Coordinates of C-alpha atoms and ligand atoms in Angstrom, one line a residue:
M19 CA -7.0 32.2 81.9
E20 CA -9.9 30.5 80.0
I21 CA -9.3 32.7 77.0
V22 CA -5.7 31.6 76.9
I23 CA -6.7 27.9 76.9
D24 CA -9.3 28.7 74.1
K25 CA -6.6 30.3 72.1
K26 CA -4.3 27.4 72.7
I27 CA -7.0 25.1 71.5
N28 CA -7.6 27.3 68.5
I29 CA -3.9 27.3 67.6
T30 CA -3.8 23.5 68.0
H31 CA -6.9 23.2 65.8
A32 CA -5.3 25.4 63.2
I33 CA -2.1 23.4 63.3
I34 CA -4.0 20.1 63.0
L35 CA -6.2 21.6 60.2
F36 CA -3.1 22.8 58.4
F37 CA -1.5 19.4 58.8
V38 CA -4.6 17.6 57.5
I39 CA -5.0 20.0 54.5
S40 CA -1.3 19.7 53.6
K41 CA -1.5 15.9 53.8
V42 CA -4.6 15.8 51.6
Y43 CA -3.0 18.3 49.2
K44 CA 0.2 16.2 49.1
S45 CA -1.7 12.9 48.5
Y46 CA -3.9 14.7 45.9
K47 CA -0.7 15.8 44.1
N48 CA 0.9 12.4 44.0
D49 CA -2.2 10.5 43.0
S50 CA -2.7 8.6 46.2
F51 CA -5.8 10.8 46.8
K52 CA -7.3 9.3 43.6
E53 CA -6.4 5.8 44.9
L54 CA -8.0 6.5 48.2
L55 CA -11.2 7.8 46.5
E56 CA -11.3 4.8 44.3
H57 CA -10.8 2.5 47.3
Y58 CA -13.8 4.1 49.1
K59 CA -15.9 4.2 46.0
T60 CA -15.3 0.5 45.5
K61 CA -16.1 -0.3 49.1
F62 CA -19.3 1.7 48.9
Y63 CA -20.3 0.0 45.6
K64 CA -19.7 -3.5 47.0
F65 CA -21.6 -2.6 50.2
A66 CA -24.5 -1.2 48.2
K67 CA -24.5 -4.2 45.9
R68 CA -24.6 -6.6 48.9
T69 CA -27.4 -4.7 50.6
F70 CA -29.6 -4.0 47.6
P71 CA -28.8 -6.7 45.1
S72 CA -32.0 -6.2 43.1
K73 CA -31.0 -2.6 42.3
F74 CA -27.8 -3.9 40.6
K75 CA -29.5 -6.6 38.5
S76 CA -29.6 -4.4 35.4
I77 CA -25.8 -3.7 35.5
D78 CA -25.1 -7.4 35.9
E79 CA -27.4 -8.2 33.0
E80 CA -25.7 -5.6 30.8
I81 CA -22.3 -7.1 31.6
N82 CA -23.7 -10.6 31.0
Q83 CA -25.0 -9.6 27.5
E84 CA -21.9 -7.8 26.5
V85 CA -19.6 -10.7 27.6
T86 CA -21.8 -13.3 25.9
Q87 CA -21.4 -11.4 22.7
I88 CA -17.6 -11.0 23.1
I89 CA -17.3 -14.7 23.9
S90 CA -19.3 -15.8 20.8
E91 CA -17.2 -13.5 18.6
N92 CA -13.9 -14.7 20.0
F93 CA -14.5 -18.5 20.5
P94 CA -16.4 -19.7 17.4
P95 CA -17.0 -23.4 17.2
M96 CA -14.1 -25.4 15.6
K97 CA -14.6 -27.1 12.3
D98 CA -14.3 -30.9 11.9
V99 CA -13.7 -31.4 15.6
D100 CA -15.8 -33.6 17.9
D101 CA -16.9 -32.3 21.3
Q102 CA -15.8 -34.4 24.3
F103 CA -17.9 -33.5 27.2
E104 CA -18.3 -37.0 28.5
I105 CA -15.4 -39.4 29.1
P106 CA -15.8 -41.9 26.3
K107 CA -17.2 -45.2 27.4
M108 CA -14.4 -46.9 25.4
G109 CA -11.0 -45.2 25.0
K110 CA -10.3 -44.0 21.5
G111 CA -7.4 -45.2 19.3
K112 CA -4.2 -43.3 18.7
E113 CA -5.0 -42.5 15.1
Y114 CA -8.3 -40.8 16.1
I115 CA -6.6 -38.8 18.8
L116 CA -3.8 -37.6 16.7
D117 CA -6.2 -36.6 13.9
Q118 CA -8.3 -34.7 16.3
L119 CA -5.3 -33.0 17.9
E120 CA -4.1 -31.9 14.4
K121 CA -7.5 -30.4 13.7
I122 CA -7.8 -28.6 17.0
H123 CA -4.2 -27.3 16.7
S124 CA -4.9 -25.9 13.2
N125 CA -7.0 -23.2 14.9
D126 CA -3.9 -21.8 16.6
V127 CA -1.6 -18.9 15.4
N128 CA 1.7 -20.3 14.3
P129 CA 4.3 -18.5 16.5
D130 CA 7.0 -19.5 14.0
E131 CA 5.6 -17.1 11.4
G132 CA 6.8 -14.1 13.4
K133 CA 3.4 -12.4 13.6
L134 CA 2.8 -12.9 17.3
F135 CA 4.5 -10.5 19.7
A136 CA 4.0 -12.1 23.1
Y137 CA 3.6 -15.5 24.7
C138 CA 6.1 -17.5 22.6
Y139 CA 9.8 -17.4 21.9
P140 CA 10.4 -19.6 18.9
T141 CA 14.0 -20.2 18.0
N142 CA 15.0 -22.9 15.5
K143 CA 14.1 -26.5 14.8
D144 CA 17.5 -27.9 16.1
H145 CA 17.3 -26.1 19.4
E146 CA 13.6 -26.9 19.9
E147 CA 14.1 -30.5 19.1
V148 CA 16.8 -31.1 21.7
V149 CA 14.8 -29.2 24.3
I150 CA 11.6 -31.1 23.7
K151 CA 13.6 -34.4 23.8
A152 CA 15.0 -33.5 27.2
H153 CA 11.5 -32.5 28.3
N154 CA 10.0 -35.8 27.2
M155 CA 12.8 -37.8 28.8
F156 CA 12.0 -36.5 32.3
V157 CA 8.4 -35.4 32.0
H158 CA 7.0 -38.2 34.2
L159 CA 9.6 -37.7 37.0
N160 CA 8.7 -35.6 40.0
A161 CA 10.9 -33.0 41.6
L162 CA 8.8 -33.1 44.7
N163 CA 11.3 -35.4 46.2
P164 CA 15.0 -34.6 45.3
L165 CA 16.1 -37.8 47.1
A166 CA 14.1 -39.9 44.7
F167 CA 15.3 -38.3 41.5
Q168 CA 19.0 -37.4 41.7
S169 CA 19.0 -36.3 38.1
L170 CA 16.5 -33.5 38.7
R171 CA 18.3 -32.2 41.8
K172 CA 21.6 -32.0 39.9
M173 CA 20.1 -30.2 36.9
E174 CA 18.1 -27.8 39.1
V175 CA 21.2 -26.9 41.2
E176 CA 23.1 -26.3 38.0
V177 CA 20.4 -24.2 36.3
I178 CA 20.3 -22.0 39.5
Q179 CA 24.0 -21.7 39.6
M180 CA 24.3 -20.8 35.9
A181 CA 21.7 -18.1 36.4
I182 CA 23.5 -16.7 39.5
N183 CA 26.7 -16.5 37.6
M184 CA 25.0 -14.8 34.7
L185 CA 23.5 -12.2 37.0
N186 CA 26.7 -11.6 38.9
G187 CA 25.6 -13.1 42.3
D188 CA 28.5 -13.9 44.6
H189 CA 29.3 -17.2 46.3
E190 CA 26.5 -16.6 48.9
A191 CA 23.8 -16.2 46.3
K192 CA 21.0 -18.8 46.3
G193 CA 18.0 -19.6 44.3
T194 CA 15.1 -21.9 43.4
M195 CA 13.5 -22.9 40.1
T196 CA 9.9 -22.1 39.8
T197 CA 7.3 -22.7 37.0
G198 CA 7.3 -19.1 35.7
G199 CA 7.7 -15.4 36.4
T200 CA 4.4 -15.3 38.3
E201 CA 5.5 -18.1 40.7
S202 CA 8.9 -16.4 41.2
I203 CA 7.2 -13.1 42.1
L204 CA 4.6 -14.8 44.3
M205 CA 7.5 -16.5 46.2
A206 CA 9.5 -13.3 46.5
M207 CA 6.5 -11.4 47.9
K208 CA 5.8 -14.3 50.4
S209 CA 9.4 -14.4 51.5
Y210 CA 9.7 -10.7 52.2
R211 CA 6.3 -10.7 54.0
D212 CA 7.4 -13.5 56.3
R213 CA 10.9 -11.9 56.8
A214 CA 9.4 -8.5 57.8
L215 CA 7.1 -10.2 60.3
D216 CA 9.9 -12.3 61.7
L217 CA 12.5 -9.6 62.0
Y218 CA 10.5 -6.4 62.5
G219 CA 7.0 -7.5 63.6
I220 CA 5.4 -5.8 60.6
K221 CA 1.8 -7.0 60.4
D222 CA 0.4 -4.7 57.7
P223 CA 3.1 -5.1 55.0
E224 CA 3.3 -2.8 52.1
V225 CA 5.5 -2.8 49.0
V226 CA 6.3 0.2 46.7
L227 CA 6.3 -0.4 43.0
P228 CA 5.9 1.4 39.6
I229 CA 2.5 1.2 38.0
T230 CA 4.2 -0.7 35.1
A231 CA 5.4 -3.6 37.3
H232 CA 3.9 -6.9 36.3
P233 CA 0.4 -7.7 37.7
A234 CA 1.9 -10.8 39.3
F235 CA 2.9 -8.5 42.2
E236 CA -0.7 -7.4 42.6
K237 CA -1.7 -11.0 42.4
A238 CA 0.8 -11.9 45.2
A239 CA -0.4 -8.9 47.2
K240 CA -4.0 -10.0 46.9
Y241 CA -3.1 -13.7 47.8
F242 CA -0.8 -12.8 50.7
G243 CA -2.4 -9.8 52.3
I244 CA 0.1 -7.2 51.2
T245 CA -0.7 -3.6 50.3
T246 CA 0.6 -2.2 47.0
R247 CA 1.7 1.4 46.8
Y248 CA 2.0 2.3 43.1
I249 CA 4.1 5.0 41.5
Q250 CA 2.9 6.7 38.4
L251 CA 5.1 7.6 35.5
N252 CA 6.3 11.1 34.7
K253 CA 4.4 12.6 31.8
S254 CA 7.6 14.1 30.4
D255 CA 9.8 11.0 30.0
D256 CA 7.6 8.0 30.9
Q257 CA 9.9 7.2 33.7
V258 CA 9.2 6.4 37.3
N259 CA 8.7 9.4 39.5
L260 CA 11.4 9.0 42.1
K261 CA 10.1 11.7 44.5
E262 CA 6.8 9.9 44.6
Y263 CA 8.6 6.6 45.1
E264 CA 10.2 8.0 48.2
T265 CA 7.0 9.5 49.7
K266 CA 5.3 6.1 49.5
I267 CA 7.9 4.4 51.8
N268 CA 6.7 4.2 55.4
K269 CA 7.2 2.1 58.5
N270 CA 5.1 -0.8 57.0
T271 CA 7.2 -1.0 53.9
I272 CA 8.8 -4.4 53.5
L273 CA 10.1 -4.2 50.0
L274 CA 11.0 -1.9 47.1
I275 CA 10.4 -3.2 43.6
A276 CA 11.9 -2.3 40.2
S277 CA 11.8 -4.0 36.8
A278 CA 14.6 -4.7 34.3
P279 CA 12.9 -3.8 32.1
Q280 CA 9.1 -3.4 32.7
Y281 CA 7.0 -5.4 30.3
P282 CA 4.5 -2.8 28.9
H283 CA 7.1 -0.4 27.3
G284 CA 10.3 -2.3 27.7
L285 CA 11.9 0.5 29.7
M286 CA 14.4 0.0 32.5
D287 CA 13.3 1.4 35.8
P288 CA 15.9 3.7 37.5
I289 CA 17.2 0.8 39.5
E290 CA 20.4 2.5 40.8
S291 CA 18.3 5.4 42.2
I292 CA 15.8 3.0 43.7
A293 CA 18.8 1.2 45.2
K294 CA 19.8 4.4 46.9
L295 CA 16.4 4.6 48.5
A296 CA 16.8 1.0 49.6
E297 CA 20.1 1.9 51.2
K298 CA 18.7 5.1 52.9
Y299 CA 15.7 3.2 54.4
K300 CA 17.5 -0.1 54.9
L301 CA 15.0 -2.0 52.8
P302 CA 15.4 -5.0 50.5
L303 CA 15.0 -4.5 46.7
H304 CA 13.6 -7.0 44.3
V305 CA 14.5 -6.6 40.6
D306 CA 12.0 -8.2 38.3
A307 CA 14.1 -9.3 35.4
C308 CA 11.6 -12.0 34.2
I309 CA 11.9 -10.8 30.7
G310 CA 15.3 -9.1 30.8
G311 CA 17.2 -11.6 32.9
F312 CA 18.2 -13.9 30.0
F313 CA 18.7 -11.0 27.5
L314 CA 20.4 -8.0 29.2
P315 CA 23.6 -9.9 30.2
W316 CA 24.2 -10.8 26.6
L317 CA 23.2 -7.4 25.4
E318 CA 26.0 -6.0 27.6
K319 CA 28.4 -8.6 26.2
C320 CA 27.4 -7.4 22.7
G321 CA 28.8 -3.9 23.7
Y322 CA 25.4 -2.2 24.3
K323 CA 25.1 0.2 27.2
V324 CA 23.0 -1.6 29.8
P325 CA 22.1 0.3 33.0
P326 CA 23.2 -1.8 36.0
F327 CA 20.4 -4.0 37.3
D328 CA 21.8 -7.3 38.7
F329 CA 23.6 -8.4 41.9
R330 CA 26.4 -6.0 41.1
I331 CA 24.2 -3.4 42.8
K332 CA 24.7 -4.3 46.4
Q333 CA 21.2 -3.3 47.5
V334 CA 19.6 -5.8 45.1
T335 CA 18.4 -8.6 47.4
S336 CA 16.6 -10.8 44.8
I337 CA 16.0 -11.2 41.1
S338 CA 13.4 -13.1 39.1
A339 CA 14.4 -14.3 35.6
D340 CA 12.3 -16.5 33.3
I341 CA 14.0 -19.3 31.4
H342 CA 10.9 -19.8 29.4
K343 CA 11.3 -16.4 27.8
Y344 CA 14.7 -15.4 26.4
G345 CA 16.2 -18.6 28.0
Y346 CA 14.3 -20.4 25.2
A347 CA 13.1 -23.4 27.4
T348 CA 9.7 -25.0 27.5
K349 CA 6.9 -23.1 29.3
G350 CA 7.0 -23.6 33.0
S351 CA 10.5 -22.5 34.0
S352 CA 11.9 -19.5 35.8
V353 CA 14.4 -18.8 38.6
L354 CA 14.1 -16.7 41.8
L355 CA 17.5 -15.8 43.1
F356 CA 18.3 -14.3 46.5
K357 CA 21.5 -12.5 47.6
N358 CA 22.0 -15.1 50.3
N359 CA 20.2 -17.8 52.3
E360 CA 19.1 -15.3 55.0
Y361 CA 16.6 -14.1 52.4
R362 CA 15.8 -17.3 50.7
K363 CA 15.0 -19.3 53.8
Y364 CA 11.8 -17.3 54.3
Q365 CA 10.5 -18.8 51.0
F366 CA 10.5 -22.4 52.4
I367 CA 7.7 -24.1 54.3
A368 CA 8.3 -26.9 56.7
Y369 CA 5.6 -29.0 58.4
T370 CA 6.5 -31.9 60.6
Q371 CA 3.0 -33.0 61.9
W372 CA 1.7 -34.7 58.9
P373 CA 1.0 -38.4 59.2
G374 CA 2.3 -38.7 55.6
G375 CA 5.8 -37.9 56.7
L376 CA 8.2 -34.9 57.2
F377 CA 7.2 -32.2 54.8
V378 CA 9.3 -29.4 53.4
S379 CA 8.7 -27.4 50.2
P380 CA 10.5 -24.7 48.5
S381 CA 7.7 -23.1 46.4
M382 CA 4.0 -23.0 45.5
L383 CA 3.7 -26.4 43.8
G384 CA 3.8 -29.9 45.3
T385 CA 4.4 -32.2 42.4
R386 CA 6.7 -30.7 39.9
S387 CA 7.4 -32.1 36.4
G388 CA 10.9 -33.1 35.8
G389 CA 10.3 -32.1 32.1
N390 CA 10.7 -28.4 32.7
I391 CA 13.9 -28.8 34.7
A392 CA 15.5 -30.9 32.1
A393 CA 14.3 -28.6 29.3
A394 CA 15.7 -25.5 31.1
W395 CA 19.0 -27.2 31.7
T396 CA 19.2 -28.4 28.1
S397 CA 18.2 -25.0 26.7
I398 CA 20.9 -23.1 28.6
V399 CA 23.6 -25.6 28.0
S400 CA 22.8 -26.0 24.3
M401 CA 22.5 -22.3 23.6
G402 CA 25.6 -21.3 25.4
E403 CA 26.9 -17.7 25.6
N404 CA 27.5 -17.7 21.8
G405 CA 24.0 -18.9 21.0
Y406 CA 22.4 -16.3 23.3
I407 CA 24.6 -13.5 22.0
D408 CA 23.9 -14.4 18.4
Y409 CA 20.2 -14.1 18.9
V410 CA 20.5 -10.9 20.9
S411 CA 22.5 -9.1 18.3
K412 CA 20.1 -10.2 15.5
I413 CA 17.0 -9.3 17.4
M414 CA 18.4 -5.9 18.2
A415 CA 19.1 -5.2 14.5
T416 CA 15.4 -5.9 13.8
S417 CA 14.4 -3.8 16.8
H418 CA 16.4 -0.8 15.6
A419 CA 15.2 -1.2 12.1
I420 CA 11.6 -1.1 13.3
Q421 CA 12.1 1.8 15.6
N422 CA 13.8 3.9 12.9
G423 CA 11.1 2.9 10.4
I424 CA 8.4 4.1 12.9
K425 CA 10.2 7.5 13.2
L426 CA 10.1 7.9 9.4
L427 CA 6.4 7.1 9.0
P428 CA 5.0 10.1 7.2
L429 CA 1.5 9.9 8.8
G430 CA -0.2 9.3 12.1
N431 CA 2.5 10.6 14.4
I432 CA 3.4 7.2 15.7
E433 CA 5.9 7.4 18.5
V434 CA 8.0 4.8 20.2
I435 CA 7.4 5.2 24.0
G436 CA 10.7 6.1 25.7
S437 CA 14.1 4.6 24.7
P438 CA 13.7 0.9 24.9
V439 CA 16.9 -0.7 26.1
M440 CA 16.2 -4.2 24.7
S441 CA 13.8 -6.1 22.4
I442 CA 10.5 -4.6 23.5
I443 CA 8.9 -1.8 21.5
S444 CA 5.7 0.0 22.3
M445 CA 4.1 2.7 20.2
R446 CA 1.4 5.3 20.6
S447 CA 0.0 8.2 18.6
N448 CA -1.7 11.5 19.3
I449 CA -3.3 11.5 15.9
V450 CA -4.6 8.0 15.0
N451 CA -6.4 5.6 17.3
I452 CA -3.5 3.2 17.9
H453 CA -5.9 0.3 18.8
S454 CA -7.6 0.7 15.5
V455 CA -4.2 0.5 13.8
A456 CA -3.6 -2.8 15.6
D457 CA -7.1 -4.0 14.5
V458 CA -6.3 -3.3 10.8
M459 CA -2.8 -4.8 11.2
E460 CA -4.5 -8.0 12.5
K461 CA -7.5 -8.2 10.2
K462 CA -5.8 -7.2 7.0
F463 CA -2.3 -8.4 7.5
G464 CA -2.4 -11.1 10.2
W465 CA -0.1 -9.3 12.8
K466 CA -1.2 -10.1 16.3
L467 CA -0.2 -7.0 18.2
E468 CA -0.7 -6.5 21.9
R469 CA -3.1 -3.7 23.0
Q470 CA -2.3 -1.7 26.0
H471 CA -3.7 1.4 27.7
R472 CA -2.8 4.3 30.1
P473 CA -1.5 5.4 27.6
N474 CA -3.2 3.6 24.7
S475 CA -0.4 1.8 22.9
I476 CA 0.7 -1.3 21.0
H477 CA 3.2 -3.7 22.5
M478 CA 5.7 -5.9 20.7
T479 CA 8.1 -8.3 22.3
L480 CA 10.6 -9.4 19.6
S481 CA 11.8 -13.0 19.6
P482 CA 14.1 -14.8 17.1
S483 CA 11.0 -15.5 15.0
H484 CA 10.9 -11.7 14.1
I485 CA 14.4 -11.5 12.8
G486 CA 14.1 -9.9 9.3
I487 CA 10.4 -9.0 9.4
E488 CA 11.0 -5.3 9.6
K489 CA 10.4 -4.4 5.9
K490 CA 7.1 -6.1 5.6
F491 CA 6.0 -5.0 9.1
L492 CA 6.7 -1.3 8.3
E493 CA 5.0 -1.4 4.9
N494 CA 1.9 -2.9 6.5
L495 CA 2.0 -0.5 9.4
K496 CA 2.1 2.5 7.0
E497 CA -0.9 1.2 5.1
S498 CA -2.8 0.4 8.3
V499 CA -2.3 3.9 9.6
Q500 CA -3.6 5.3 6.3
D501 CA -6.6 3.0 6.6
V502 CA -7.4 4.3 10.0
L503 CA -7.0 7.9 8.9
D504 CA -9.4 7.2 6.0
N505 CA -12.0 5.4 8.2
P506 CA -12.5 7.2 11.5
D507 CA -15.4 4.8 12.2
L508 CA -12.9 2.0 12.8
S509 CA -12.4 3.4 16.4
K510 CA -16.0 2.3 17.1
K511 CA -15.2 -1.3 16.5
G512 CA -12.9 -4.1 17.6
S513 CA -10.4 -3.8 20.3
A514 CA -10.5 0.0 20.0
A515 CA -14.1 0.0 21.0
M516 CA -13.5 -2.6 23.8
Y517 CA -10.7 -0.5 25.5
N518 CA -12.8 2.6 25.0
G519 CA -15.7 0.9 26.7
I520 CA -13.7 -0.4 29.6
N521 CA -12.0 2.9 30.2
N522 CA -15.3 4.7 30.2
I523 CA -16.7 2.5 33.0
P524 CA -17.0 4.9 35.9
L525 CA -16.0 2.4 38.6
T526 CA -13.0 0.0 38.7
A527 CA -15.2 -2.5 40.6
I528 CA -17.6 -2.7 37.6
A529 CA -14.7 -3.1 35.1
D530 CA -13.4 -5.9 37.4
D531 CA -16.8 -7.6 37.4
F532 CA -16.8 -7.4 33.7
L533 CA -13.4 -9.2 33.4
I534 CA -14.4 -11.8 36.0
E535 CA -17.5 -12.5 34.0
F536 CA -15.4 -12.8 30.9
L537 CA -13.2 -15.4 32.5
S538 CA -16.1 -17.2 34.0
K539 CA -17.7 -17.6 30.6
T540 CA -14.4 -18.3 28.9
Y541 CA -13.9 -21.4 31.0
S542 CA -17.5 -22.7 30.7
K543 CA -19.0 -25.1 28.3
N544 CA -21.4 -22.6 26.8
Ligands
PLP22 C1 6.4 -12.3 31.8 C2 6.7 -11.4 32.9 C3 6.3 -11.8 34.2 C4 5.4 -13.0 34.5 O1 5.9 -14.1 34.1 P1 5.0 -15.4 33.7 O2 6.0 -16.4 33.3 O3 4.1 -15.0 32.6 O4 4.3 -15.8 34.9 C5 6.7 -11.0 35.3 N1 7.4 -9.8 35.0 C6 7.8 -9.5 33.8 C7 8.6 -8.2 33.6 C8 7.4 -10.2 32.7 O5 7.8 -9.9 31.5

């Protein structure tokens, strides 16, 4: 009898052991093992640092020195400009201020020159003039109270409705304006968190998203106590691994996330396939079209083949789209659209106990400048479909010329990552250090290219300011690649060295400390 029980226990043990091993093996195969390991390594590191702070002094000092040097190289003092660390006893005159502003501004890159490939979306003087005029006209008004400023409510409702129609929402679709992609994403994450708690009692919410999704999701996760489950890209085609995507869905999953397109390489996530998972597991799906939202609809109208990404996919429950990118408005405007108010209502906050009055708020901010609302409205209405389509077709011509030119480069094996659907190109190389190429392009020719890693690559977002740059750009690229091939030492300097350094730090937690120290010093007087 006893022997039988023992045997039973042994079999049970064996089954449990098999289960554990297969689970570990599975997680090892799909990278979550590495995530888990990193998680515990970080926990251990932080614990050790808290407990024995003196032992970690040397690491902190090294970071401090490194960062101090980077700061002094990157923020040299400005010429002919006064410091203003004390509020002047007597206010200065307009002439002095404007002169100082001109001098300070002269230290900036001029986005109109078409050498900057992120951050700015310059168009043309006429358009910018009317947008800025609209901005200035309403800049002192406050959208905090829609009853007080009827103008702002009207324009906001119209901007939202134009965006809903552009992205094929039906008559039930709803939205809000926010101050940017990050705020749209923060609000989406907050809404789905509160919805999942309300409807399903989920207290440890998780979202599933590709590793290429914008860090605003990670930011939201960190702010709002949500766990992120990242999906790696296939080595073969730089696309999201769908099998892995499905394995990361579990009972705590509150939202699936996809991008149209993702920012780093400008590639569309397989949104229709992810939508099938959303249907299978009855989960909402957020499409981050922050960068594509005001580009892809016009691309489609130009006759390009654009994979479905908007509300025409019935599982898509929300979309973020930035007006301050390809909508060509002033910085500080984006929309977050929901399939219907059953989703959107979780975004709003009401509070009736405040002595200052009844309080209800749609998004992160309290006071909201009327300037951005008016500028967004003006930008969309003044561009019109024809204006947007015109820019899209011209930008695409430049994009294709650059992509074809890169394919024909004789040296360096420069490769465009994937098949970009719109106006973002990223390139990598298995022969030259691509970051060194970017360094030469910047130092020698003035092109400000964006450095990326995992894989090391250069990113370019094309705006109207880049229309027609292709010939010059490709000539300079060819020469830069040659320079890097001729001078292998370049990889020990500049951004090449910096990325190399960061990627060789054994612990994510130390790399994070490094960046936090960088930010701390960036926003300090000395
Ligand atoms: C720009 C961008 C964001 C974030 O938008 P911000 O306006 O910079 O806050 C989010 N997702 C994607 C895909 C983006 O390109």
